[in-house]
PDB file of C-alpha atoms in Angstrom:
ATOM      1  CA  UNK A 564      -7.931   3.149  -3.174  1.00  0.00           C
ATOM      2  CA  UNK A 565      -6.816  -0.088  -4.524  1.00  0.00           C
ATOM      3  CA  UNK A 566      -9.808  -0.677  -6.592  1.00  0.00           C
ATOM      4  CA  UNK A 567      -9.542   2.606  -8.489  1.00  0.00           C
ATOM      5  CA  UNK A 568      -5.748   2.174  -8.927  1.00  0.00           C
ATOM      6  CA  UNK A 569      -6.243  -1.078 -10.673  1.00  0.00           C
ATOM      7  CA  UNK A 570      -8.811   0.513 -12.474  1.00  0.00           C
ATOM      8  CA  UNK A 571      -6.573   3.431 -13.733  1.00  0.00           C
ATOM      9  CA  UNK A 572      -3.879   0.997 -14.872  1.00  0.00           C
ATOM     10  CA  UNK A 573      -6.174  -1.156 -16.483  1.00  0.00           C
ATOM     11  CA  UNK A 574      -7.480   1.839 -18.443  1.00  0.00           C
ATOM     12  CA  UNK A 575      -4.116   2.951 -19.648  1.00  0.00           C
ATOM     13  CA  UNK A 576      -3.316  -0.587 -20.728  1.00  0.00           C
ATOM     14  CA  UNK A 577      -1.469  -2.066 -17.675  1.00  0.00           C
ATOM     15  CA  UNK A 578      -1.444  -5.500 -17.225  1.00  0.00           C
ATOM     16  CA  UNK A 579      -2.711  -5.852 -13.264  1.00  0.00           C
ATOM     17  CA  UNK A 580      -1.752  -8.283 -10.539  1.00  0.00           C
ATOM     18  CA  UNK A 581      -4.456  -7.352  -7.857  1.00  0.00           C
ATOM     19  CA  UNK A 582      -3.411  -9.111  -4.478  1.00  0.00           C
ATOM     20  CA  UNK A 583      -6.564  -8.289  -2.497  1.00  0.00           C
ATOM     21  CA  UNK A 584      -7.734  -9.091   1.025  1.00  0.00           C
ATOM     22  CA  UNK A 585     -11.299  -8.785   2.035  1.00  0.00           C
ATOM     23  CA  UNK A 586     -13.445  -6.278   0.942  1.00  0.00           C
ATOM     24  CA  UNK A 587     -17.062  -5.644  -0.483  1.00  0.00           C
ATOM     25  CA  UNK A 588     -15.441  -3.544  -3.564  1.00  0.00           C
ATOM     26  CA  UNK A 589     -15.296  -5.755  -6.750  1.00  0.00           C
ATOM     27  CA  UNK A 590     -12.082  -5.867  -8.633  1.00  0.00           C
ATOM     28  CA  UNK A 591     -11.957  -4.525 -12.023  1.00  0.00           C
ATOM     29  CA  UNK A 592     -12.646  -6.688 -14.694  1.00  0.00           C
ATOM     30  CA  UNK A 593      -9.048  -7.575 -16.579  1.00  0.00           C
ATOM     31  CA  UNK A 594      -7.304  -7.662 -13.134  1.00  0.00           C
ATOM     32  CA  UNK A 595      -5.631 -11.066 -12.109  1.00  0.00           C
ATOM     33  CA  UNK A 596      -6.837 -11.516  -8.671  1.00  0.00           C
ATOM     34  CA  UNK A 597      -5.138 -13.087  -5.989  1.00  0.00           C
ATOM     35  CA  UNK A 598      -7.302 -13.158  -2.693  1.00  0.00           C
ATOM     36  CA  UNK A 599      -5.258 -13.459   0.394  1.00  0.00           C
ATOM     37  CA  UNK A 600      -7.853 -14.021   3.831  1.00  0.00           C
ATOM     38  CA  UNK A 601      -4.595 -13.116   6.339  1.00  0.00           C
ATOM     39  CA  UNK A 602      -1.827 -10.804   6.698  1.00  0.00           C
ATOM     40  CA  UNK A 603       0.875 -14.261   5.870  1.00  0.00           C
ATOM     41  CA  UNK A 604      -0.946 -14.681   2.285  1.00  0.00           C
ATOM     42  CA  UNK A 605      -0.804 -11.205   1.681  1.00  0.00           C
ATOM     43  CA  UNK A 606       3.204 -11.531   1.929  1.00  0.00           C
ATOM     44  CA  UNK A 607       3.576 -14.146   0.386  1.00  0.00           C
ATOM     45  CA  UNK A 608       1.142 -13.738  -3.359  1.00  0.00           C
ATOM     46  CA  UNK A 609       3.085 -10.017  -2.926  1.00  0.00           C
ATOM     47  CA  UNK A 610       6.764 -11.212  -3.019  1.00  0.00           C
ATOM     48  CA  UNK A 611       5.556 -13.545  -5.484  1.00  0.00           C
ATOM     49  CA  UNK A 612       4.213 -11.265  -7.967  1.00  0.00           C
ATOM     50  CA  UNK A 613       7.395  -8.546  -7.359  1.00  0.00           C
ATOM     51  CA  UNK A 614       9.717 -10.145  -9.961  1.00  0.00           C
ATOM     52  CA  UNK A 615       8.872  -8.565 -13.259  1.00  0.00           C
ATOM     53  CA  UNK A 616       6.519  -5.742 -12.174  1.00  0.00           C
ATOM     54  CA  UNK A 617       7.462  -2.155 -13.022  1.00  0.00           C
ATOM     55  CA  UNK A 618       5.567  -0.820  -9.737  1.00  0.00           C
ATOM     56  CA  UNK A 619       4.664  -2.070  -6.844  1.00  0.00           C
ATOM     57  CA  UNK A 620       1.563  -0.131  -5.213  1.00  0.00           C
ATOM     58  CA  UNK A 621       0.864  -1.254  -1.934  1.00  0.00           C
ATOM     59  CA  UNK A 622      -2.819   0.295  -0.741  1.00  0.00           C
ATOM     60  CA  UNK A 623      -3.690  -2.382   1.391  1.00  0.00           C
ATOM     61  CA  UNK A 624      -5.049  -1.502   5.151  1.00  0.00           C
ATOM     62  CA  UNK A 625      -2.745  -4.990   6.528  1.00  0.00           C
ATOM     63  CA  UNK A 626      -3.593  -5.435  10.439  1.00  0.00           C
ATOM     64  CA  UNK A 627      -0.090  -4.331  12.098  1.00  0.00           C
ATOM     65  CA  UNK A 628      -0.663  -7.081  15.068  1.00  0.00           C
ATOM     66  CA  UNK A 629      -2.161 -10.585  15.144  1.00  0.00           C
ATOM     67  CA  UNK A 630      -2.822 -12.636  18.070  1.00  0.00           C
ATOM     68  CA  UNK A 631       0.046 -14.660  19.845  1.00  0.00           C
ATOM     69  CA  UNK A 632      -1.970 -17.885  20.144  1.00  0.00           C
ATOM     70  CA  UNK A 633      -5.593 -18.766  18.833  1.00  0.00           C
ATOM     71  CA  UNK A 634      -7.900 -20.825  20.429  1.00  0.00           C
ATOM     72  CA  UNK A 635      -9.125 -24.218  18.951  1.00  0.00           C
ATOM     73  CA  UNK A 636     -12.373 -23.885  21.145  1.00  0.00           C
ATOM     74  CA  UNK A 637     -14.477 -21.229  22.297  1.00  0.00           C
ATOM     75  CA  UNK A 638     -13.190 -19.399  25.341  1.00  0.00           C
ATOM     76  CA  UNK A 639     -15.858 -19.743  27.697  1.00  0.00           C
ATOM     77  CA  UNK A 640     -16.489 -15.783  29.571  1.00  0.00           C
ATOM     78  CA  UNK A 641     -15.805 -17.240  33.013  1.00  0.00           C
ATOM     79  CA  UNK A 642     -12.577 -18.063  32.270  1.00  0.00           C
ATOM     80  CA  UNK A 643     -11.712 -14.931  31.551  1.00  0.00           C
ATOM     81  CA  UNK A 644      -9.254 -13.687  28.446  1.00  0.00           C
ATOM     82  CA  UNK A 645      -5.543 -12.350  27.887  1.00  0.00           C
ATOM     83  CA  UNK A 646      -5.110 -11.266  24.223  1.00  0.00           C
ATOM     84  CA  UNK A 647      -1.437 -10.998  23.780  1.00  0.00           C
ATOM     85  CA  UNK A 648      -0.401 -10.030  20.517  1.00  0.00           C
ATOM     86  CA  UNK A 649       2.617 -10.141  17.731  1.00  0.00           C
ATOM     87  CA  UNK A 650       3.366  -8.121  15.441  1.00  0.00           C
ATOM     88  CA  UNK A 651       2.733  -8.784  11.495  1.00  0.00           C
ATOM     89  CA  UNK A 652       5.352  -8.969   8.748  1.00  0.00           C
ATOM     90  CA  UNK A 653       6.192  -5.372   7.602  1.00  0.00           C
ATOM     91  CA  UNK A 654       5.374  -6.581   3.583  1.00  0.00           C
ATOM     92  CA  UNK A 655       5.698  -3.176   2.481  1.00  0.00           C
ATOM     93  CA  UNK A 656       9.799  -2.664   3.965  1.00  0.00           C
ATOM     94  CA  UNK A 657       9.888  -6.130   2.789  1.00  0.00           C
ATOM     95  CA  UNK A 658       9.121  -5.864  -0.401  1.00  0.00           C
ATOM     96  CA  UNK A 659      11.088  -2.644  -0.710  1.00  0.00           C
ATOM     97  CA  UNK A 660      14.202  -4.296   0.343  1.00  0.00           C
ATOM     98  CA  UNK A 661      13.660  -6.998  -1.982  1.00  0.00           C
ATOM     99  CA  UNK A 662      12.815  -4.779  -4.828  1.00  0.00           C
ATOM    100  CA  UNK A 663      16.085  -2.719  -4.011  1.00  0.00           C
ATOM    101  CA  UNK A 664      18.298  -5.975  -4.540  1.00  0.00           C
ATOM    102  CA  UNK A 665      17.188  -6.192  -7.837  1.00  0.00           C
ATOM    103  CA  UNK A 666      18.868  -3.409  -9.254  1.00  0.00           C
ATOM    104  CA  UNK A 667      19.595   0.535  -9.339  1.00  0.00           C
ATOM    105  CA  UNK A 668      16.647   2.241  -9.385  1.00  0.00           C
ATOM    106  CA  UNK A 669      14.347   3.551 -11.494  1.00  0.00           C
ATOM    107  CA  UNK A 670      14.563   1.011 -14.574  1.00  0.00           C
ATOM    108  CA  UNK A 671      16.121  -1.687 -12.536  1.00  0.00           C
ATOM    109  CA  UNK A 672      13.922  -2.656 -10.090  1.00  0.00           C
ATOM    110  CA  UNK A 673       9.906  -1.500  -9.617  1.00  0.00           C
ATOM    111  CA  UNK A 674       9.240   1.767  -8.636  1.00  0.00           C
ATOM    112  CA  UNK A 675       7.645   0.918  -4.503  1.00  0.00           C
ATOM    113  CA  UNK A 676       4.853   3.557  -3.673  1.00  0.00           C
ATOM    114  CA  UNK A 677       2.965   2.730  -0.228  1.00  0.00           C
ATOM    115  CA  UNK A 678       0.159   4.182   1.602  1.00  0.00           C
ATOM    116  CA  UNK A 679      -0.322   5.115   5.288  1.00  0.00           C
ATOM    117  CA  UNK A 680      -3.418   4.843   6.812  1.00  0.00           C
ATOM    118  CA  UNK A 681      -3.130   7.532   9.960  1.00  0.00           C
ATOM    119  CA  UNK A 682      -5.559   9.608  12.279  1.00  0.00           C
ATOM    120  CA  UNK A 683      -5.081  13.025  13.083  1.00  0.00           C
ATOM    121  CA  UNK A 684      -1.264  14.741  12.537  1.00  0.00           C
ATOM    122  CA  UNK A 685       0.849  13.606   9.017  1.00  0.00           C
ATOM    123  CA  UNK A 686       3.856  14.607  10.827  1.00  0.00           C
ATOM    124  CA  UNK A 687       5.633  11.228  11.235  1.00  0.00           C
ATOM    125  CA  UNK A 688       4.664   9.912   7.537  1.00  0.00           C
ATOM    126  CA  UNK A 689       8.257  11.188   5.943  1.00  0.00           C
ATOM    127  CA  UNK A 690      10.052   9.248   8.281  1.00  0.00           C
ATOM    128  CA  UNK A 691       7.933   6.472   7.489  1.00  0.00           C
ATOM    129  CA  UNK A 692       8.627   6.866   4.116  1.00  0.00           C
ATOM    130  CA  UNK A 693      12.212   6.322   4.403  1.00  0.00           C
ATOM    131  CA  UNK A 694      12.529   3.997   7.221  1.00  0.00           C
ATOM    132  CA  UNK A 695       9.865   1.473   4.994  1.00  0.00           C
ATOM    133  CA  UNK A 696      12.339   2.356   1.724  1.00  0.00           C
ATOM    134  CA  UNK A 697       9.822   3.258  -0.427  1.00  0.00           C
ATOM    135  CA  UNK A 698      10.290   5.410  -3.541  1.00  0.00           C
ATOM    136  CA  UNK A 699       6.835   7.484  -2.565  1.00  0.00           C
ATOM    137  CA  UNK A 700       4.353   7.017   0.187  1.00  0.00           C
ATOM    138  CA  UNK A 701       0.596   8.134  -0.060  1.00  0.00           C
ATOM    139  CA  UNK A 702      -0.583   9.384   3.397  1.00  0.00           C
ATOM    140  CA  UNK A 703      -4.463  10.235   4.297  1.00  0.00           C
ATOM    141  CA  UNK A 704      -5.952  11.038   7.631  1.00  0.00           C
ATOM    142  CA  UNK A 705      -8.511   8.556   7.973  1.00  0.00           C
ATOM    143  CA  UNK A 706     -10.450   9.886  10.305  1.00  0.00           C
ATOM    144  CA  UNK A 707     -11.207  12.946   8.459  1.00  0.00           C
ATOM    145  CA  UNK A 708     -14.216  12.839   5.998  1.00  0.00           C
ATOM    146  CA  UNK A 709     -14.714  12.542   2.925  1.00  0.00           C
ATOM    147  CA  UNK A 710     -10.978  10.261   3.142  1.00  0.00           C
ATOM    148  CA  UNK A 711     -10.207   7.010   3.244  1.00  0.00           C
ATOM    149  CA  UNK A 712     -12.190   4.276   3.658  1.00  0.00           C
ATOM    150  CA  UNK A 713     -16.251   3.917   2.668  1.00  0.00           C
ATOM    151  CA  UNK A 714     -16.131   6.828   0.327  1.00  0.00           C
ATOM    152  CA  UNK A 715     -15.749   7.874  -3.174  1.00  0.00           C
ATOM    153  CA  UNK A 716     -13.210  10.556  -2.494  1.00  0.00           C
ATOM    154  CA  UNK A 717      -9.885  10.877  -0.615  1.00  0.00           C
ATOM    155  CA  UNK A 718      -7.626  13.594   0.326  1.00  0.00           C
ATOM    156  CA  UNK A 719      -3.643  12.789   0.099  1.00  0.00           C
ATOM    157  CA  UNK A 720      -0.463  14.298   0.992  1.00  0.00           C
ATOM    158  CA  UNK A 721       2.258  12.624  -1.219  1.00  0.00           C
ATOM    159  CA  UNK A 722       5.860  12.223   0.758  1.00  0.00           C
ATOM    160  CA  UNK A 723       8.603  11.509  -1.454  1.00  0.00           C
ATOM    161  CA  UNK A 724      11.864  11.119   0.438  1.00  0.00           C
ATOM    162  CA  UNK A 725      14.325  13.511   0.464  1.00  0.00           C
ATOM    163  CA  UNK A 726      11.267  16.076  -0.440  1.00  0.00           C
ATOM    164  CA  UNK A 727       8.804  18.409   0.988  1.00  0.00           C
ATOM    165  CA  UNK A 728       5.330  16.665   1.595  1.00  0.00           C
ATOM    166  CA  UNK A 729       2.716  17.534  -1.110  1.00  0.00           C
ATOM    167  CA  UNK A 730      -0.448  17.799   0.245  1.00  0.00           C
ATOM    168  CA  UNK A 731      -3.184  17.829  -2.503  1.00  0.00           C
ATOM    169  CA  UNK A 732      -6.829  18.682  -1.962  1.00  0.00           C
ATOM    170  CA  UNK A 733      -9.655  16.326  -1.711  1.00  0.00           C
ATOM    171  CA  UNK A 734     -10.382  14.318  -4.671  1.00  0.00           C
ATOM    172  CA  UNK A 735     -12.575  11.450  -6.558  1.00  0.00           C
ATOM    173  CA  UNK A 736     -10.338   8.317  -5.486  1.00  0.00           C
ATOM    174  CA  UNK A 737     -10.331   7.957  -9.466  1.00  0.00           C
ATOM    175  CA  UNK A 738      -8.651  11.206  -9.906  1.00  0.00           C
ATOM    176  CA  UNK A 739      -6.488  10.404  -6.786  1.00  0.00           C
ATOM    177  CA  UNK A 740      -5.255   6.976  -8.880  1.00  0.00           C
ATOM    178  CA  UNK A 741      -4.870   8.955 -11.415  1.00  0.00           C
ATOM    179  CA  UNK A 742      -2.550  11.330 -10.529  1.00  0.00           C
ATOM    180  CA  UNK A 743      -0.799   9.032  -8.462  1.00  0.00           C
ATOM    181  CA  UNK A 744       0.114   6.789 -12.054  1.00  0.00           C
ATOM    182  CA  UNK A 745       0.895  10.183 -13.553  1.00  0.00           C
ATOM    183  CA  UNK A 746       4.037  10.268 -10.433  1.00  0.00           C
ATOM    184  CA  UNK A 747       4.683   6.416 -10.913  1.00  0.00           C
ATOM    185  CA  UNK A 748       4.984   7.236 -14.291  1.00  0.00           C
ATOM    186  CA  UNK A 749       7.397   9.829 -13.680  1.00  0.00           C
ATOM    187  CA  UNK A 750       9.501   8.105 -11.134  1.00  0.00           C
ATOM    188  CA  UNK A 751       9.536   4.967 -13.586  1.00  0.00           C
ATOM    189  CA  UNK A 752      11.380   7.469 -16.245  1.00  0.00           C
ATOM    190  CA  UNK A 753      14.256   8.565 -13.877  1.00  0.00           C
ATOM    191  CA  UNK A 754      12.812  12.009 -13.811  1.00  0.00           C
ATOM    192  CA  UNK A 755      11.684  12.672 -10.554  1.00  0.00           C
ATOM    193  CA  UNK A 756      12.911  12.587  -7.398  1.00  0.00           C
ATOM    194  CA  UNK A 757      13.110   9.259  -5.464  1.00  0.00           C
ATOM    195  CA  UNK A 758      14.499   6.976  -2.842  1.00  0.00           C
ATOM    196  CA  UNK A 759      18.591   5.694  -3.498  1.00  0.00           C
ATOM    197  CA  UNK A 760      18.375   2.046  -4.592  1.00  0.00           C
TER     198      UNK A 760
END
């Protein structure tokens, strides 16, 4: 989804910081990329590119845990193996909060829209959406086909705090970016609903 988002905003004339881990999909051409390999670049090129932006769209699929301790060598099998694991850096709830300093929302600071990634029941996505302190958050069942990831369409429900989910029906992820500007825009104009700064 991050591909064809850039791509929308490109074609209506947005100037485009793409912060973009790895993936086989090109960028568009007229992006500025900024490749980050690990969940810790990801943070940082996106708190560094949140001053000045008028949205923040977070689409990204970061890993939620990362190992405790890495090896330096290869572990041999007859050792055996204990993967213990941390948690990442939420950069979505922090960017949020760090958009939210910045001023009263919606002209203030950047309108924050995030996407959840989930399998099976959307049920816990609007308290997501307000424990993260977004302004929207895109949900999809990944599991389901025909959304998500590895194909050219993607069915979303759109959870804007304080509101009743809006489930829309399965989509090209173009039309999907889209209509997802089309709310950004919205929110971005103080005439929608959205999050309290």
């Amino acid at each position: 989804m991050g591909m064809a988002i850039a791509t929308a905003a490109l074609e209506r004339g947005a100037r485009v910081t793409l912060v973009k881990g790895t993936t086989s999909v090109e960028p568009p051409e007229g992006a500025d990329v900024v490749e980050a390999e690990t969940a810790a670049a990801m943070r940082e090129a996106v708190l560094a590119a949140l001053p000045g932006c008028d949205a923040l769209i977070m689409a990204a699929a970061v890993a939620d845990f990362r190992p405790l301790a890495v090896a330096d060598t290869k572990i041999a099998r007859a050792d055996g193996l204990d993967l213990h694991l941390e948690p990442t850096d939420d950069i979505l709830a922090e960017a949020a909060a760090q958009a939210r300093q910045a001023g009263e929302a919606p002209t203030g600071r950047p309108v924050i829209v995030g996407f959840a990634a989930e399998t099976g029941s959307l049920e816990r996505v609007p308290e997501k959406a307000r424990r993260k302190g977004v302004d929207l958050l895109v949900a999809n069942d990944v599991a389901e086909a025909g959304s998500g990831f590895g194909t050219d369409t993607n069915r979303v429900t759109i959870v804007v705090p304080g509101a009743a989910p809006e489930p829309w029906p399965r989509l090209s992820k173009s039309e999907v970016a889209h209509r997802l500007l089309d709310r950004v825009v919205t929110l971005r104009a103080g005439t929608g609903a959205s999050l309290t700064p």
